[in-house]
Amino acid sequence: MQPLDYRPPQEPLDILHQDHEILLVNKPSGLLSVPGKGDHLSDCLISRVKEAFPEALLVHRLDMDTSGVMVFGLTPHAQRHLGLQFEKRQTKKTYVARVWGEMAEKTGEVDLPLIVDWPNRPLQMVDHENGKPAQTEWRVMRTGNGETRVRLYPRTGRSHQLRVHMLALGHPILGDPFYAKGPARDFPRLMLHAESLRLRHPDGGKGMNFSVKAPF
């Protein structure tokens, strides 16, 4: 399901860190990470990054509607090194979300396997028989006015994992065009932001943490 009315934000590239191996960028909400199918979906973060850094290589993605920290490799070695860290779950990702309803508990974990909902793709769904393992830890930051601000710590990196896990708790992420209904959907953007990313630098393995404050 590709966006029919794709109008990505035109703000300049927000660079968080750059050195000889890696580039960290703050992706805005509403911008694809990689090109979609069709010329009208060619504008994306990787193409914008490559205009400034032709050697940049994709390592991972964020959903179009999600904002926040993304890392790119600036050498093939860096791309391989970072790719393996993601594959082996050695990176540590933290997200901030605003969700519908006031959560009663302060912390918890969702452990629900996910699979693509084929007739409705790219939507995902919980499937205990055929789904791939997916775990998300969560911690309430504050509640009020019928919503909760929550910090999310995904242990796995399944597609739409945070969206479906919060929905399964009965607290869909505000502004979610896929999973929120009614007034929970009526927000100017998806209230989900990749706040921080901890990784090991490809040159020497030093642990580094990059973060950017949520814009909501």
Coordinates of N, CA and C in Angstrom, one line a residue:
M1 N 0.8 -1.2 0.0 CA 0.0 0.0 0.0 C 0.9 1.2 0.0
Q2 N 1.0 1.9 -1.1 CA 1.8 3.1 -1.3 C 1.0 4.3 -1.0
P3 N 1.6 5.4 -0.5 CA 0.8 6.6 -0.2 C 0.3 7.2 -1.6
L4 N -1.0 7.5 -1.6 CA -1.6 8.1 -2.9 C -1.3 9.5 -3.0
D5 N -1.3 10.2 -1.9 CA -1.1 11.7 -1.9 C 0.2 11.9 -1.1
Y6 N 1.3 11.7 -1.8 CA 2.6 11.8 -1.1 C 3.2 13.2 -1.2
R7 N 3.2 13.9 -0.1 CA 3.8 15.3 -0.1 C 4.8 15.4 1.0
P8 N 6.0 14.9 0.8 CA 7.0 14.8 1.8 C 7.4 16.2 2.3
P9 N 7.8 16.4 3.5 CA 8.3 17.7 4.0 C 9.6 18.1 3.3
Q10 N 9.8 19.4 3.1 CA 10.9 19.9 2.3 C 12.0 20.5 3.1
E11 N 12.0 20.2 4.4 CA 13.0 20.8 5.3 C 14.4 20.3 5.0
P12 N 15.4 21.1 5.2 CA 16.8 20.6 4.9 C 17.2 19.4 5.8
L13 N 18.2 18.7 5.3 CA 18.8 17.6 6.0 C 19.2 17.9 7.4
D14 N 18.8 17.2 8.4 CA 19.1 17.4 9.8 C 20.2 16.4 10.2
I15 N 21.4 16.8 10.1 CA 22.6 15.9 10.3 C 22.9 15.9 11.8
L16 N 22.9 14.8 12.5 CA 23.2 14.6 13.9 C 24.7 14.4 14.1
H17 N 25.3 13.6 13.2 CA 26.7 13.2 13.4 C 27.3 12.8 12.0
Q18 N 28.5 13.1 11.8 CA 29.2 12.7 10.6 C 30.6 12.5 10.9
D19 N 31.2 11.3 10.4 CA 32.6 11.1 10.5 C 33.1 10.3 9.2
H20 N 34.2 9.7 9.3 CA 34.7 9.0 8.1 C 34.0 7.7 7.8
E21 N 33.2 7.2 8.7 CA 32.5 5.9 8.5 C 31.0 6.0 8.6
I22 N 30.5 6.9 9.4 CA 29.0 6.8 9.6 C 28.4 8.2 9.5
L23 N 27.1 8.2 9.2 CA 26.3 9.5 9.1 C 25.0 9.2 9.9
L24 N 24.7 10.1 10.8 CA 23.4 10.0 11.5 C 22.5 11.2 11.2
V25 N 21.3 10.9 10.8 CA 20.4 11.9 10.4 C 19.0 11.8 11.1
N26 N 18.4 12.9 11.3 CA 17.1 13.0 11.9 C 16.0 12.9 10.8
K27 N 15.4 11.8 10.6 CA 14.4 11.7 9.5 C 13.1 12.4 9.9
P28 N 12.5 13.2 9.1 CA 11.2 13.9 9.4 C 10.1 12.9 9.1
S29 N 9.0 13.1 9.8 CA 7.8 12.3 9.6 C 7.2 12.7 8.2
G30 N 6.7 11.7 7.5 CA 6.1 12.0 6.2 C 7.1 11.7 5.0
L31 N 8.3 11.4 5.3 CA 9.3 11.2 4.2 C 9.7 9.7 4.2
L32 N 9.6 9.1 3.0 CA 10.0 7.7 2.9 C 11.5 7.5 3.1
S33 N 11.9 6.4 3.7 CA 13.3 6.1 3.9 C 14.0 5.7 2.6
V34 N 13.2 5.0 1.8 CA 13.7 4.5 0.4 C 12.6 4.8 -0.6
P35 N 13.0 4.8 -1.9 CA 12.0 5.1 -2.9 C 10.8 4.1 -2.9
G36 N 9.6 4.6 -3.2 CA 8.5 3.7 -3.4 C 8.4 3.3 -4.9
K37 N 7.3 2.6 -5.2 CA 7.1 2.2 -6.6 C 6.4 3.4 -7.4
G38 N 7.1 3.9 -8.4 CA 6.5 5.0 -9.2 C 7.3 6.2 -9.0
D39 N 7.4 7.0 -10.0 CA 8.2 8.2 -10.0 C 7.8 9.2 -8.9
H40 N 6.5 9.3 -8.6 CA 6.0 10.2 -7.6 C 6.5 9.9 -6.2
L41 N 7.0 8.7 -6.1 CA 7.5 8.2 -4.7 C 9.1 8.1 -4.7
S42 N 9.7 8.9 -5.6 CA 11.2 8.8 -5.7 C 11.9 9.6 -4.6
D43 N 11.2 10.7 -4.2 CA 11.8 11.5 -3.1 C 11.8 10.8 -1.8
C44 N 13.0 10.6 -1.2 CA 13.1 9.8 0.0 C 14.4 10.2 0.7
L45 N 14.6 9.7 1.9 CA 15.7 10.1 2.7 C 17.0 9.7 2.1
I46 N 17.1 8.4 1.6 CA 18.4 8.0 1.1 C 18.8 8.8 -0.2
S47 N 17.8 9.2 -1.0 CA 18.2 10.0 -2.2 C 18.6 11.4 -1.8
R48 N 18.0 11.9 -0.8 CA 18.4 13.3 -0.3 C 19.8 13.2 0.4
V49 N 20.1 12.1 1.1 CA 21.4 11.9 1.8 C 22.5 11.8 0.7
K50 N 22.1 11.0 -0.4 CA 23.1 10.7 -1.4 C 23.5 12.0 -2.2
E51 N 22.6 13.0 -2.2 CA 22.9 14.2 -2.9 C 24.0 14.9 -2.2
A52 N 24.0 14.8 -0.9 CA 25.1 15.5 -0.1 C 26.3 14.5 0.1
F53 N 26.0 13.2 0.3 CA 27.0 12.2 0.5 C 26.8 11.1 -0.5
P54 N 27.4 11.2 -1.7 CA 27.2 10.2 -2.7 C 27.6 8.8 -2.3
E55 N 28.5 8.7 -1.3 CA 29.0 7.3 -0.9 C 28.1 6.7 0.1
A56 N 27.0 7.4 0.6 CA 26.2 6.9 1.7 C 25.5 5.6 1.3
L57 N 25.4 4.6 2.2 CA 24.8 3.3 2.0 C 23.7 3.1 3.1
L58 N 22.6 2.5 2.6 CA 21.5 2.2 3.5 C 21.8 1.1 4.5
V59 N 21.4 1.2 5.8 CA 21.7 0.2 6.8 C 20.3 -0.3 7.3
H60 N 19.4 0.6 7.6 CA 18.1 0.2 8.1 C 17.1 1.2 7.7
R61 N 15.8 1.0 8.0 CA 14.7 1.9 7.6 C 13.9 2.3 8.8
L62 N 13.2 3.4 8.6 CA 12.1 3.8 9.5 C 10.8 3.9 8.6
D63 N 9.7 3.6 9.2 CA 8.4 3.8 8.4 C 8.3 5.3 8.0
M64 N 7.6 5.5 6.9 CA 7.4 6.9 6.4 C 6.9 7.8 7.5
D65 N 5.9 7.3 8.2 CA 5.3 8.2 9.2 C 6.1 8.4 10.5
T66 N 7.1 7.6 10.7 CA 7.9 7.7 11.9 C 9.1 8.7 11.7
S67 N 9.4 9.5 12.7 CA 10.5 10.4 12.6 C 11.7 9.9 13.5
G68 N 12.9 10.5 13.4 CA 13.9 10.2 14.3 C 15.2 9.7 13.7
V69 N 16.0 9.1 14.6 CA 17.4 8.8 14.3 C 17.6 7.6 13.3
M70 N 18.3 7.9 12.2 CA 18.7 6.9 11.2 C 20.2 7.0 11.0
V71 N 20.8 5.8 10.8 CA 22.3 5.7 10.6 C 22.5 5.2 9.2
F72 N 23.5 5.8 8.5 CA 23.9 5.4 7.2 C 25.4 5.0 7.2
G73 N 25.9 4.0 6.5 CA 27.3 3.8 6.3 C 27.9 4.7 5.3
L74 N 29.1 5.1 5.5 CA 29.8 5.9 4.4 C 30.9 5.1 3.7
T75 N 31.0 3.8 4.1 CA 31.9 2.9 3.4 C 31.2 1.5 3.4
P76 N 31.6 0.7 2.5 CA 31.0 -0.7 2.5 C 31.3 -1.4 3.8
H77 N 32.5 -1.2 4.4 CA 32.8 -1.8 5.7 C 31.8 -1.4 6.7
A78 N 31.6 -0.1 6.8 CA 30.7 0.5 7.8 C 29.3 -0.1 7.6
Q79 N 28.8 -0.2 6.4 CA 27.5 -0.8 6.1 C 27.4 -2.2 6.6
R80 N 28.4 -3.0 6.3 CA 28.4 -4.4 6.7 C 28.4 -4.5 8.3
H81 N 29.3 -3.7 8.9 CA 29.5 -3.8 10.3 C 28.2 -3.4 11.0
L82 N 27.5 -2.3 10.6 CA 26.3 -1.8 11.2 C 25.1 -2.8 10.9
G83 N 25.1 -3.3 9.7 CA 24.1 -4.3 9.3 C 24.1 -5.5 10.2
L84 N 25.3 -6.0 10.5 CA 25.4 -7.1 11.4 C 24.9 -6.8 12.8
Q85 N 25.2 -5.6 13.3 CA 24.8 -5.2 14.6 C 23.2 -5.2 14.7
F86 N 22.6 -4.7 13.6 CA 21.1 -4.7 13.6 C 20.6 -6.2 13.6
E87 N 21.3 -7.0 12.7 CA 20.8 -8.4 12.5 C 21.0 -9.2 13.8
K88 N 22.1 -8.9 14.5 CA 22.3 -9.7 15.8 C 21.7 -9.0 17.0
R89 N 20.9 -7.9 16.8 CA 20.2 -7.2 17.8 C 21.2 -6.6 18.9
Q90 N 22.3 -6.1 18.4 CA 23.3 -5.5 19.2 C 23.1 -4.0 19.4
T91 N 22.3 -3.4 18.5 CA 22.0 -2.0 18.6 C 20.9 -1.9 19.7
K92 N 20.8 -0.7 20.2 CA 19.8 -0.4 21.2 C 18.9 0.8 20.8
K93 N 17.6 0.5 20.5 CA 16.8 1.6 20.0 C 15.8 2.0 21.1
T94 N 15.5 3.3 21.1 CA 14.5 3.8 22.0 C 13.6 4.7 21.3
Y95 N 12.3 4.5 21.5 CA 11.3 5.3 20.8 C 10.4 6.1 21.8
V96 N 9.8 7.2 21.4 CA 8.8 7.9 22.2 C 7.5 7.9 21.4
A97 N 6.4 7.6 22.1 CA 5.1 7.6 21.4 C 4.1 8.3 22.3
R98 N 3.1 8.8 21.7 CA 1.9 9.2 22.4 C 0.8 8.3 22.0
V99 N 0.1 7.7 23.0 CA -0.9 6.6 22.6 C -2.2 7.0 23.2
W100 N -3.3 6.4 22.7 CA -4.6 6.7 23.1 C -4.9 6.0 24.4
G101 N -5.6 6.8 25.3 CA -6.0 6.2 26.6 C -4.9 6.3 27.7
E102 N -5.3 6.3 28.9 CA -4.3 6.4 30.0 C -3.9 5.0 30.5
M103 N -2.7 4.6 30.3 CA -2.3 3.3 30.7 C -2.2 3.2 32.2
A104 N -2.8 2.0 32.7 CA -2.9 1.8 34.2 C -1.5 1.4 34.8
E105 N -0.8 0.6 34.1 CA 0.5 0.1 34.6 C 1.6 1.1 34.2
K106 N 2.7 1.1 35.0 CA 3.8 2.0 34.7 C 4.8 1.4 33.7
T107 N 5.0 0.1 33.8 CA 6.0 -0.6 32.9 C 5.4 -1.9 32.5
G108 N 5.9 -2.5 31.4 CA 5.5 -3.8 31.0 C 6.2 -4.3 29.7
E109 N 5.8 -5.4 29.3 CA 6.4 -6.0 28.1 C 5.4 -6.7 27.2
V110 N 5.4 -6.5 25.9 CA 4.6 -7.2 25.0 C 5.4 -8.2 24.3
D111 N 4.9 -9.4 24.3 CA 5.6 -10.6 23.6 C 4.5 -11.2 22.7
L112 N 4.4 -10.7 21.5 CA 3.3 -11.2 20.6 C 4.0 -11.4 19.2
P113 N 3.9 -12.6 18.7 CA 4.5 -12.8 17.3 C 3.7 -12.2 16.2
L114 N 4.4 -11.7 15.2 CA 3.8 -10.9 14.1 C 4.0 -11.5 12.8
I115 N 3.0 -11.3 11.9 CA 3.1 -11.8 10.5 C 2.4 -10.7 9.7
V116 N 2.7 -10.7 8.4 CA 2.1 -9.7 7.5 C 0.6 -10.2 7.3
D117 N -0.3 -9.2 7.3 CA -1.7 -9.5 7.0 C -1.9 -9.4 5.5
W118 N -1.7 -10.5 4.8 CA -1.5 -10.5 3.3 C -2.6 -9.8 2.5
P119 N -3.9 -10.0 2.8 CA -4.9 -9.3 2.1 C -4.9 -7.8 2.3
N120 N -4.3 -7.4 3.4 CA -4.3 -5.9 3.8 C -2.9 -5.4 3.9
R121 N -1.9 -6.0 3.3 CA -0.5 -5.6 3.4 C -0.4 -4.1 3.0
P122 N 0.5 -3.3 3.7 CA 1.6 -3.7 4.6 C 1.2 -3.9 6.0
L123 N -0.1 -4.0 6.3 CA -0.5 -4.2 7.7 C 0.0 -5.5 8.2
Q124 N 0.3 -5.5 9.5 CA 0.8 -6.7 10.2 C -0.2 -7.1 11.2
M125 N -0.2 -8.4 11.7 CA -1.1 -8.8 12.7 C -0.4 -9.8 13.6
V126 N -1.0 -10.0 14.8 CA -0.6 -11.0 15.7 C -1.0 -12.4 15.2
D127 N 0.0 -13.4 15.2 CA -0.3 -14.7 14.8 C 0.5 -15.7 15.6
H128 N -0.1 -16.4 16.6 CA 0.7 -17.2 17.5 C 1.2 -18.5 16.9
E129 N 0.6 -18.9 15.7 CA 1.1 -20.1 15.1 C 2.2 -19.8 14.1
N130 N 2.0 -18.8 13.3 CA 3.0 -18.6 12.1 C 3.8 -17.3 12.3
G131 N 3.5 -16.5 13.2 CA 4.2 -15.2 13.4 C 5.7 -15.3 13.8
K132 N 6.4 -14.3 13.5 CA 7.8 -14.3 14.0 C 7.9 -13.6 15.3
P133 N 8.8 -14.1 16.2 CA 8.8 -13.5 17.6 C 9.0 -12.0 17.6
A134 N 8.3 -11.3 18.5 CA 8.5 -9.9 18.6 C 8.2 -9.5 20.0
Q135 N 9.2 -8.7 20.5 CA 9.1 -8.3 21.9 C 9.4 -6.8 22.0
T136 N 8.5 -6.1 22.8 CA 8.7 -4.7 23.1 C 8.5 -4.4 24.6
E137 N 9.5 -3.7 25.2 CA 9.3 -3.3 26.5 C 8.8 -1.8 26.5
W138 N 8.0 -1.4 27.5 CA 7.5 -0.1 27.5 C 7.5 0.5 28.9
R139 N 7.6 1.8 29.0 CA 7.7 2.5 30.3 C 6.9 3.8 30.1
V140 N 5.9 4.0 31.0 CA 5.1 5.2 30.9 C 5.9 6.4 31.4
M141 N 5.9 7.5 30.6 CA 6.5 8.8 31.0 C 5.5 9.7 31.7
R142 N 4.3 9.8 31.2 CA 3.3 10.5 31.9 C 1.9 10.3 31.2
T143 N 0.9 10.5 32.0 CA -0.5 10.3 31.5 C -1.3 11.5 31.8
G144 N -2.4 11.7 31.0 CA -3.3 12.9 31.2 C -4.0 13.2 29.9
N145 N -5.2 13.8 30.1 CA -6.0 14.2 29.0 C -6.4 13.1 28.0
G146 N -6.6 11.9 28.6 CA -7.0 10.7 27.8 C -5.9 10.1 27.0
E147 N -4.6 10.4 27.3 CA -3.6 9.8 26.5 C -2.4 9.5 27.4
T148 N -1.4 8.8 26.9 CA -0.2 8.4 27.6 C 1.0 8.7 26.7
R149 N 2.0 9.3 27.3 CA 3.3 9.4 26.7 C 4.2 8.3 27.2
V150 N 4.7 7.5 26.3 CA 5.4 6.2 26.7 C 6.7 6.1 25.9
R151 N 7.7 5.5 26.6 CA 9.0 5.2 25.9 C 9.0 3.7 25.6
L152 N 9.4 3.4 24.4 CA 9.3 2.0 23.9 C 10.7 1.5 23.6
Y153 N 11.0 0.3 24.0 CA 12.3 -0.3 23.8 C 12.1 -1.7 23.0
P154 N 12.1 -1.6 21.7 CA 11.9 -2.9 20.9 C 13.1 -3.8 21.1
R155 N 12.9 -5.0 21.4 CA 14.0 -6.0 21.4 C 14.2 -6.7 20.1
T156 N 13.1 -6.7 19.3 CA 13.2 -7.2 17.9 C 12.8 -6.0 17.0
G157 N 13.0 -6.2 15.7 CA 12.7 -5.2 14.7 C 11.7 -5.5 13.6
R158 N 10.6 -6.1 14.0 CA 9.6 -6.5 13.0 C 8.9 -5.2 12.4
S159 N 8.4 -5.4 11.2 CA 7.7 -4.3 10.6 C 6.4 -3.9 11.4
H160 N 6.2 -2.6 11.6 CA 5.1 -2.1 12.4 C 5.0 -2.7 13.8
Q161 N 6.1 -3.2 14.3 CA 6.0 -3.9 15.6 C 5.4 -3.0 16.7
L162 N 5.9 -1.8 16.8 CA 5.5 -0.9 17.9 C 4.0 -0.5 17.8
R163 N 3.6 -0.3 16.5 CA 2.2 0.1 16.3 C 1.3 -1.1 16.7
V164 N 1.6 -2.3 16.2 CA 0.7 -3.4 16.5 C 0.7 -3.8 18.0
H165 N 1.9 -3.8 18.6 CA 2.0 -4.1 20.0 C 1.2 -3.1 20.9
M166 N 1.3 -1.8 20.6 CA 0.5 -0.9 21.4 C -1.0 -1.0 21.1
L167 N -1.3 -1.3 19.9 CA -2.7 -1.6 19.5 C -3.3 -2.8 20.3
A168 N -2.4 -3.8 20.4 CA -2.8 -5.1 21.2 C -3.0 -4.8 22.6
L169 N -2.4 -3.8 23.2 CA -2.6 -3.4 24.6 C -3.9 -2.5 24.7
G170 N -4.5 -2.2 23.6 CA -5.6 -1.3 23.6 C -5.3 0.2 23.6
H171 N -4.1 0.5 23.3 CA -3.6 1.9 23.3 C -2.9 2.2 21.9
P172 N -3.7 2.3 20.8 CA -3.0 2.6 19.5 C -2.3 3.9 19.6
I173 N -1.2 4.0 18.8 CA -0.4 5.2 18.7 C -1.3 6.3 18.0
L174 N -1.3 7.5 18.6 CA -2.1 8.6 18.0 C -1.6 8.9 16.6
G175 N -2.6 9.2 15.7 CA -2.3 9.6 14.4 C -1.9 8.5 13.5
D176 N -2.1 7.2 13.9 CA -1.6 6.1 13.1 C -2.6 5.8 11.9
P177 N -2.2 6.1 10.7 CA -3.2 5.9 9.6 C -3.6 4.5 9.3
F178 N -2.8 3.5 9.8 CA -3.1 2.1 9.6 C -3.9 1.5 10.7
Y179 N -3.6 1.8 12.0 CA -4.2 1.0 13.1 C -5.1 1.8 14.0
A180 N -5.0 3.1 14.0 CA -5.8 3.9 14.9 C -7.2 4.1 14.2
K181 N -8.2 4.2 15.0 CA -9.6 4.5 14.5 C -10.2 5.7 15.2
G182 N -11.1 6.3 14.5 CA -11.9 7.4 15.1 C -11.0 8.6 15.6
P183 N -11.3 9.1 16.8 CA -10.5 10.3 17.2 C -9.0 10.0 17.5
A184 N -8.7 8.7 17.7 CA -7.3 8.4 17.9 C -6.5 8.6 16.7
R185 N -7.1 8.5 15.5 CA -6.5 8.7 14.2 C -6.4 10.2 13.8
D186 N -7.2 11.0 14.4 CA -7.3 12.4 14.0 C -6.2 13.3 14.5
F187 N -5.0 13.0 14.1 CA -3.8 13.8 14.5 C -3.0 14.2 13.3
P188 N -2.2 15.3 13.3 CA -1.5 15.7 12.1 C -0.4 14.7 11.6
R189 N 0.0 13.8 12.5 CA 1.1 12.9 12.1 C 1.0 11.7 13.1
L190 N 1.7 10.6 12.7 CA 1.9 9.5 13.6 C 2.8 10.0 14.8
M191 N 2.3 9.8 16.0 CA 3.0 10.3 17.2 C 4.0 9.2 17.6
L192 N 5.0 8.9 16.8 CA 6.0 7.9 17.0 C 7.4 8.4 16.5
H193 N 8.4 8.4 17.4 CA 9.7 9.1 17.1 C 10.8 8.2 17.6
A194 N 11.7 7.9 16.7 CA 12.9 7.1 17.1 C 13.9 8.0 17.8
E195 N 13.8 8.0 19.1 CA 14.5 9.0 20.0 C 16.0 8.8 20.0
S196 N 16.5 7.5 20.2 CA 17.9 7.3 20.3 C 18.3 6.0 19.7
L197 N 19.6 5.9 19.4 CA 20.1 4.7 18.8 C 21.5 4.5 19.4
R198 N 21.8 3.4 20.0 CA 23.1 3.1 20.5 C 23.7 2.0 19.6
L199 N 25.0 2.2 19.2 CA 25.6 1.3 18.3 C 27.1 1.3 18.6
R200 N 27.8 0.4 18.0 CA 29.3 0.3 18.1 C 29.9 0.9 16.8
H201 N 30.8 1.8 17.0 CA 31.4 2.5 15.8 C 32.2 1.4 14.9
P202 N 31.9 1.4 13.6 CA 32.6 0.4 12.8 C 34.1 0.5 12.8
D203 N 34.7 1.6 13.2 CA 36.1 1.8 13.3 C 36.5 1.7 14.7
G204 N 36.8 0.5 15.2 CA 37.3 0.4 16.6 C 36.3 -0.2 17.6
G205 N 35.0 -0.1 17.2 CA 34.0 -0.8 18.1 C 33.5 0.0 19.3
K206 N 33.9 1.3 19.4 CA 33.5 2.1 20.5 C 32.0 2.3 20.6
G207 N 31.4 2.1 21.8 CA 29.9 2.3 21.9 C 29.6 3.8 21.8
M208 N 28.6 4.1 21.0 CA 28.2 5.5 20.8 C 26.7 5.6 20.9
N209 N 26.1 6.7 21.4 CA 24.7 6.9 21.5 C 24.3 8.2 20.9
F210 N 23.3 8.1 20.0 CA 22.9 9.3 19.3 C 21.4 9.5 19.6
S211 N 21.0 10.7 19.9 CA 19.6 11.0 20.2 C 19.1 12.3 19.7
V212 N 17.8 12.4 19.5 CA 17.2 13.6 19.1 C 15.8 13.7 19.7
K213 N 15.5 14.8 20.3 CA 14.2 15.0 21.1 C 13.0 14.9 20.1
A214 N 11.9 14.3 20.7 CA 10.7 14.1 19.9 C 10.1 15.5 19.6
P215 N 9.6 15.7 18.4 CA 9.1 17.0 18.1 C 7.6 17.2 18.5
F216 N 7.1 16.3 19.3 CA 5.7 16.4 19.8 C 5.6 16.2 21.2

